JSON list of C-alpha atoms in Angstrom, two decimals:
[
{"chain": "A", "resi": 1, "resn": "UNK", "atom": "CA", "xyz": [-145.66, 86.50, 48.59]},
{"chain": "A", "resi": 2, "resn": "UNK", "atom": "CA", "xyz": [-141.87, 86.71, 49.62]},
{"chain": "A", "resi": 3, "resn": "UNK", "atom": "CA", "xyz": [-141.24, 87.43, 53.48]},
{"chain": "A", "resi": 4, "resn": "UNK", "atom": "CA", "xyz": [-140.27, 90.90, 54.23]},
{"chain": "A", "resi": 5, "resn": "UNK", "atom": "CA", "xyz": [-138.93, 91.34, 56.79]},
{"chain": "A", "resi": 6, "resn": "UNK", "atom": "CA", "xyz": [-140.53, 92.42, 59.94]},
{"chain": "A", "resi": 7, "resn": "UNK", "atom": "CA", "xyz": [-139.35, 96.22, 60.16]},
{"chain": "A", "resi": 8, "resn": "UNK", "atom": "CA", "xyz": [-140.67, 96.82, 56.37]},
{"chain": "A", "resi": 9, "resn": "UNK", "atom": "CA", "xyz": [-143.57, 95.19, 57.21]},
{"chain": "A", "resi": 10, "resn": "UNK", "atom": "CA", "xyz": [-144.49, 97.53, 60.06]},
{"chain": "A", "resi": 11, "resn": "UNK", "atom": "CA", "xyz": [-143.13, 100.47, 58.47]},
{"chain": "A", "resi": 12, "resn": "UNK", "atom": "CA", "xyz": [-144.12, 100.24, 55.11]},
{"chain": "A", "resi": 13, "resn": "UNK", "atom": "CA", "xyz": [-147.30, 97.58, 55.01]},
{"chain": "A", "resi": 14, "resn": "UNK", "atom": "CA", "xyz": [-147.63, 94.67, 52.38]},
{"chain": "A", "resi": 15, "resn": "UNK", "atom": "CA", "xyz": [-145.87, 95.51, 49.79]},
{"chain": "A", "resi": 16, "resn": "UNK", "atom": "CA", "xyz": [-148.46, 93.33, 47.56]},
{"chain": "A", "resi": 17, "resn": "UNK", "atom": "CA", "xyz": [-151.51, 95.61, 48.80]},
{"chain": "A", "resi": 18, "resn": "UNK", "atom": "CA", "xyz": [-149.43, 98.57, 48.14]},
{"chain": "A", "resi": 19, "resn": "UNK", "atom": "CA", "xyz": [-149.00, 97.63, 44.57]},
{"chain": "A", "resi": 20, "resn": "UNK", "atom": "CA", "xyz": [-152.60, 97.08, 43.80]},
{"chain": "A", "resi": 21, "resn": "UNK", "atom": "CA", "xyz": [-152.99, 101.25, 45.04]},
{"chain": "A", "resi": 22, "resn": "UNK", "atom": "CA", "xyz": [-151.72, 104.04, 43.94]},
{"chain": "A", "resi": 23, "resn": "UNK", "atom": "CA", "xyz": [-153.67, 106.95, 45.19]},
{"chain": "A", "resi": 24, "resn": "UNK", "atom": "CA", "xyz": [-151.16, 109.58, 43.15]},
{"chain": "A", "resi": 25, "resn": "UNK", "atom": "CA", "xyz": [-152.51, 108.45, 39.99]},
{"chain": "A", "resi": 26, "resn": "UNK", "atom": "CA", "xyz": [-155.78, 108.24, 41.01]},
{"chain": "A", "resi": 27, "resn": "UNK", "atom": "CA", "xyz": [-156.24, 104.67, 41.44]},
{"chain": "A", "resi": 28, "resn": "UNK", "atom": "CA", "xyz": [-158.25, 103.70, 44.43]},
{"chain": "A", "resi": 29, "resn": "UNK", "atom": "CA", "xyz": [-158.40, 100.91, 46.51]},
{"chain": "A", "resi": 30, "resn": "UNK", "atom": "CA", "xyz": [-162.10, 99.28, 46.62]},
{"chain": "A", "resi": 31, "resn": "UNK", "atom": "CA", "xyz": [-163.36, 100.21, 50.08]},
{"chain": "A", "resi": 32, "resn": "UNK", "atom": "CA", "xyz": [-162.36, 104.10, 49.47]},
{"chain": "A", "resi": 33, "resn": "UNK", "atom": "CA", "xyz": [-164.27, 103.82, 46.13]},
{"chain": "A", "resi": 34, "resn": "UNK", "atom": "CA", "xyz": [-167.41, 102.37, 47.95]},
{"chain": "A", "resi": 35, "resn": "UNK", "atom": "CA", "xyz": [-167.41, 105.03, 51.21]},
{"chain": "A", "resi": 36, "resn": "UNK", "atom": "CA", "xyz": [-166.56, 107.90, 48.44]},
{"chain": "A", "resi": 37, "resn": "UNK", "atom": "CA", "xyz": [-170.30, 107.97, 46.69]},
{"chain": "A", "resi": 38, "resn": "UNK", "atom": "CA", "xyz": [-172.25, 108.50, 50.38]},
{"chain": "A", "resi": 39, "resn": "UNK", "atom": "CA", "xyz": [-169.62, 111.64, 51.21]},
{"chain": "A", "resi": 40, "resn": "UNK", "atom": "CA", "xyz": [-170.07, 113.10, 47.51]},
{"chain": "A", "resi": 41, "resn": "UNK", "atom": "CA", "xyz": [-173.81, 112.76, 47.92]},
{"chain": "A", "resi": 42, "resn": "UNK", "atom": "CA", "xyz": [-173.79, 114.37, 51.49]},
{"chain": "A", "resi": 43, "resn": "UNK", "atom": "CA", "xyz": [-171.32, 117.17, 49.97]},
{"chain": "A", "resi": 44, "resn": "UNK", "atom": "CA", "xyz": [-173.83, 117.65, 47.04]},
{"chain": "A", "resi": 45, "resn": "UNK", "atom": "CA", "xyz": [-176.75, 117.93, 48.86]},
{"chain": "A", "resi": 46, "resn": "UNK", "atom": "CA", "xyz": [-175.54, 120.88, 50.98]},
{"chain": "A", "resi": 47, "resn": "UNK", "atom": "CA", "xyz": [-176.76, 124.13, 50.91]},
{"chain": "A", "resi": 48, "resn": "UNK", "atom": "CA", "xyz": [-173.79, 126.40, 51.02]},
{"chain": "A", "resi": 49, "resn": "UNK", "atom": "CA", "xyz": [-176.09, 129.65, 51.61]},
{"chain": "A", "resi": 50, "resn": "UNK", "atom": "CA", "xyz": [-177.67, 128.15, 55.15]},
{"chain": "A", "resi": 51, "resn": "UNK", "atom": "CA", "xyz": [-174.23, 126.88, 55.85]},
{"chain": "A", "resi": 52, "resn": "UNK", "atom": "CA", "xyz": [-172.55, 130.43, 55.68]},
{"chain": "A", "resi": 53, "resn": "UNK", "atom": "CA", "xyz": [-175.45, 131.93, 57.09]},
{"chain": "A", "resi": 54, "resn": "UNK", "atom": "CA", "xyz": [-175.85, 129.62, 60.43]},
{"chain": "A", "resi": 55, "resn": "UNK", "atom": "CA", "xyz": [-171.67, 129.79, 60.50]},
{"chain": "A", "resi": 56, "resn": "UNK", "atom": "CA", "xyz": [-172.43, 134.18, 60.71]},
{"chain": "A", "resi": 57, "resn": "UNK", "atom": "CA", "xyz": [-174.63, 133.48, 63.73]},
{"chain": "A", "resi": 58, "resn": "UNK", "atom": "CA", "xyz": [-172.53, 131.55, 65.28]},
{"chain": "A", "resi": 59, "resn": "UNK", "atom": "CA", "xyz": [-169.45, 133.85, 64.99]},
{"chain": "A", "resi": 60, "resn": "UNK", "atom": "CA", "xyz": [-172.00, 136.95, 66.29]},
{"chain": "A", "resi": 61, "resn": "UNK", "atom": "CA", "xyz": [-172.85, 134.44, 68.91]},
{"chain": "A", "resi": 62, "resn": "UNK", "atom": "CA", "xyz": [-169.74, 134.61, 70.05]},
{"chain": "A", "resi": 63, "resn": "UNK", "atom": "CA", "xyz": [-168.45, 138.02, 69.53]},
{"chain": "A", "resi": 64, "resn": "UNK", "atom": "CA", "xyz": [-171.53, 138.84, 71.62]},
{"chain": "A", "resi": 65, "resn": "UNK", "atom": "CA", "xyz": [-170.61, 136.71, 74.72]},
{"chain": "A", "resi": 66, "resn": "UNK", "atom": "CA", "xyz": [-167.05, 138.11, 75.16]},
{"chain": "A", "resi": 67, "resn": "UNK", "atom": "CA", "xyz": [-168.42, 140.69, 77.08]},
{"chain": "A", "resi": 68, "resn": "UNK", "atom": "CA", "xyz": [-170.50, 138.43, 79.06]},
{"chain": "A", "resi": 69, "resn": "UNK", "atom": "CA", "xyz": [-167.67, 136.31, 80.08]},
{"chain": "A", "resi": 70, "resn": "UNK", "atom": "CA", "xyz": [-165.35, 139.24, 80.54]},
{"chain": "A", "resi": 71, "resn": "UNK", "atom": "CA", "xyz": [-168.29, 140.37, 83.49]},
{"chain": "A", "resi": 72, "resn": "UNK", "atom": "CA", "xyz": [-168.23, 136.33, 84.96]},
{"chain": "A", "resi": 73, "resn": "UNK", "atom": "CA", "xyz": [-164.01, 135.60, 84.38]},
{"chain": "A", "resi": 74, "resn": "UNK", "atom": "CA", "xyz": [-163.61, 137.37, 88.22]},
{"chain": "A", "resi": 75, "resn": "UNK", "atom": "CA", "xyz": [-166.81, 135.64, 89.85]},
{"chain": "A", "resi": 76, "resn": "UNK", "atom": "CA", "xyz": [-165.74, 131.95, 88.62]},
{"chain": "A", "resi": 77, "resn": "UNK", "atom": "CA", "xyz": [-162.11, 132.90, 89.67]},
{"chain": "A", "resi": 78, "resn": "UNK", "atom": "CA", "xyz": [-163.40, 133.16, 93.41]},
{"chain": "A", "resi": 79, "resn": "UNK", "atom": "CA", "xyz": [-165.55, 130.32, 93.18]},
{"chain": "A", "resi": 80, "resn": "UNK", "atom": "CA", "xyz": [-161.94, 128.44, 91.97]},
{"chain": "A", "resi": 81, "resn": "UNK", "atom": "CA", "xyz": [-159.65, 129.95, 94.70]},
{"chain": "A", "resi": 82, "resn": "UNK", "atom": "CA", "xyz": [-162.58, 128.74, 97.22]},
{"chain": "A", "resi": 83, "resn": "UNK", "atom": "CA", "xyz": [-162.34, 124.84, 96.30]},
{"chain": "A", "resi": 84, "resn": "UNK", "atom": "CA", "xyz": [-158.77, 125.48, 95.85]}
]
Protein backbone atom coordinates (compact mmCIF):
# COMPACT_ATOMS: atom_id res chain seq x y z
CA UNK A 1 0.00 0.00 0.00
CA UNK A 2 1.55 3.49 -0.94
CA UNK A 3 1.23 6.26 1.89
CA UNK A 4 -1.41 8.75 1.27
CA UNK A 5 -1.17 11.27 2.72
CA UNK A 6 -2.84 12.13 5.91
CA UNK A 7 -5.68 14.63 4.66
CA UNK A 8 -6.84 11.89 1.91
CA UNK A 9 -6.71 9.49 4.36
CA UNK A 10 -9.19 11.21 6.67
CA UNK A 11 -11.20 12.56 4.00
CA UNK A 12 -11.47 9.97 1.65
CA UNK A 13 -10.56 6.46 3.67
CA UNK A 14 -8.14 3.69 2.26
CA UNK A 15 -8.10 4.01 -0.97
CA UNK A 16 -7.37 0.02 -1.15
CA UNK A 17 -10.78 -0.75 0.80
CA UNK A 18 -12.47 1.65 -1.43
CA UNK A 19 -11.46 -0.26 -4.45
CA UNK A 20 -12.62 -3.60 -3.30
CA UNK A 21 -16.50 -1.61 -3.02
CA UNK A 22 -18.41 -0.13 -5.21
CA UNK A 23 -21.88 0.19 -3.91
CA UNK A 24 -23.09 2.06 -7.43
CA UNK A 25 -22.72 -1.05 -9.24
CA UNK A 26 -24.02 -3.08 -6.78
CA UNK A 27 -21.05 -4.61 -5.38
CA UNK A 28 -21.08 -4.95 -1.66
CA UNK A 29 -18.65 -5.07 0.83
CA UNK A 30 -18.89 -8.46 3.04
CA UNK A 31 -20.27 -7.24 6.36
CA UNK A 32 -23.27 -5.27 4.47
CA UNK A 33 -23.93 -8.57 2.58
CA UNK A 34 -24.06 -10.57 5.93
CA UNK A 35 -26.40 -7.83 8.10
CA UNK A 36 -28.58 -7.50 4.66
CA UNK A 37 -30.36 -11.22 4.90
CA UNK A 38 -31.69 -10.55 8.85
CA UNK A 39 -33.28 -6.90 7.59
CA UNK A 40 -34.82 -8.60 4.30
CA UNK A 41 -36.22 -11.35 6.48
CA UNK A 42 -37.61 -8.83 9.14
CA UNK A 43 -38.99 -6.66 6.05
CA UNK A 44 -40.58 -9.90 4.60
CA UNK A 45 -42.15 -11.05 7.46
CA UNK A 46 -44.21 -7.87 8.01
CA UNK A 47 -47.65 -7.55 7.78
CA UNK A 48 -48.33 -4.36 5.95
CA UNK A 49 -52.26 -4.51 6.77
CA UNK A 50 -51.62 -4.45 10.88
CA UNK A 51 -48.91 -1.98 10.16
CA UNK A 52 -51.31 0.60 8.41
CA UNK A 53 -53.95 -0.28 10.62
CA UNK A 54 -52.06 0.26 14.19
CA UNK A 55 -50.29 3.52 12.26
CA UNK A 56 -54.55 4.79 11.77
CA UNK A 57 -54.91 4.42 15.53
CA UNK A 58 -52.22 6.06 16.33
CA UNK A 59 -52.86 9.14 14.10
CA UNK A 60 -56.78 9.11 15.68
CA UNK A 61 -54.90 8.85 18.90
CA UNK A 62 -53.63 11.87 18.38
CA UNK A 63 -56.08 13.92 16.54
CA UNK A 64 -58.21 12.99 19.58
CA UNK A 65 -55.86 14.47 22.28
CA UNK A 66 -55.48 17.94 20.67
CA UNK A 67 -58.39 18.92 22.34
CA UNK A 68 -57.31 17.49 25.54
CA UNK A 69 -54.12 19.34 25.58
CA UNK A 70 -55.67 22.48 24.20
CA UNK A 71 -57.99 22.24 27.83
CA UNK A 72 -54.36 21.46 30.00
CA UNK A 73 -51.78 24.07 27.69
CA UNK A 74 -53.15 27.07 30.37
CA UNK A 75 -53.06 24.82 33.66
CA UNK A 76 -49.30 23.54 32.97
CA UNK A 77 -48.48 27.21 31.95
CA UNK A 78 -49.27 28.29 35.68
CA UNK A 79 -47.72 25.43 37.15
CA UNK A 80 -44.42 26.79 34.87
CA UNK A 81 -44.69 30.53 35.78
CA UNK A 82 -44.94 29.16 39.58
CA UNK A 83 -41.37 27.33 39.58
CA UNK A 84 -40.30 30.05 37.39
Amino acid sequence: MSEEPFFNQFMFGNRDARQSEDWILGRKHQQEEEKSPSILNTIEQLDLGELMVNMSQLMDSAEELKPLLKHAAPIVEVFMNKKS
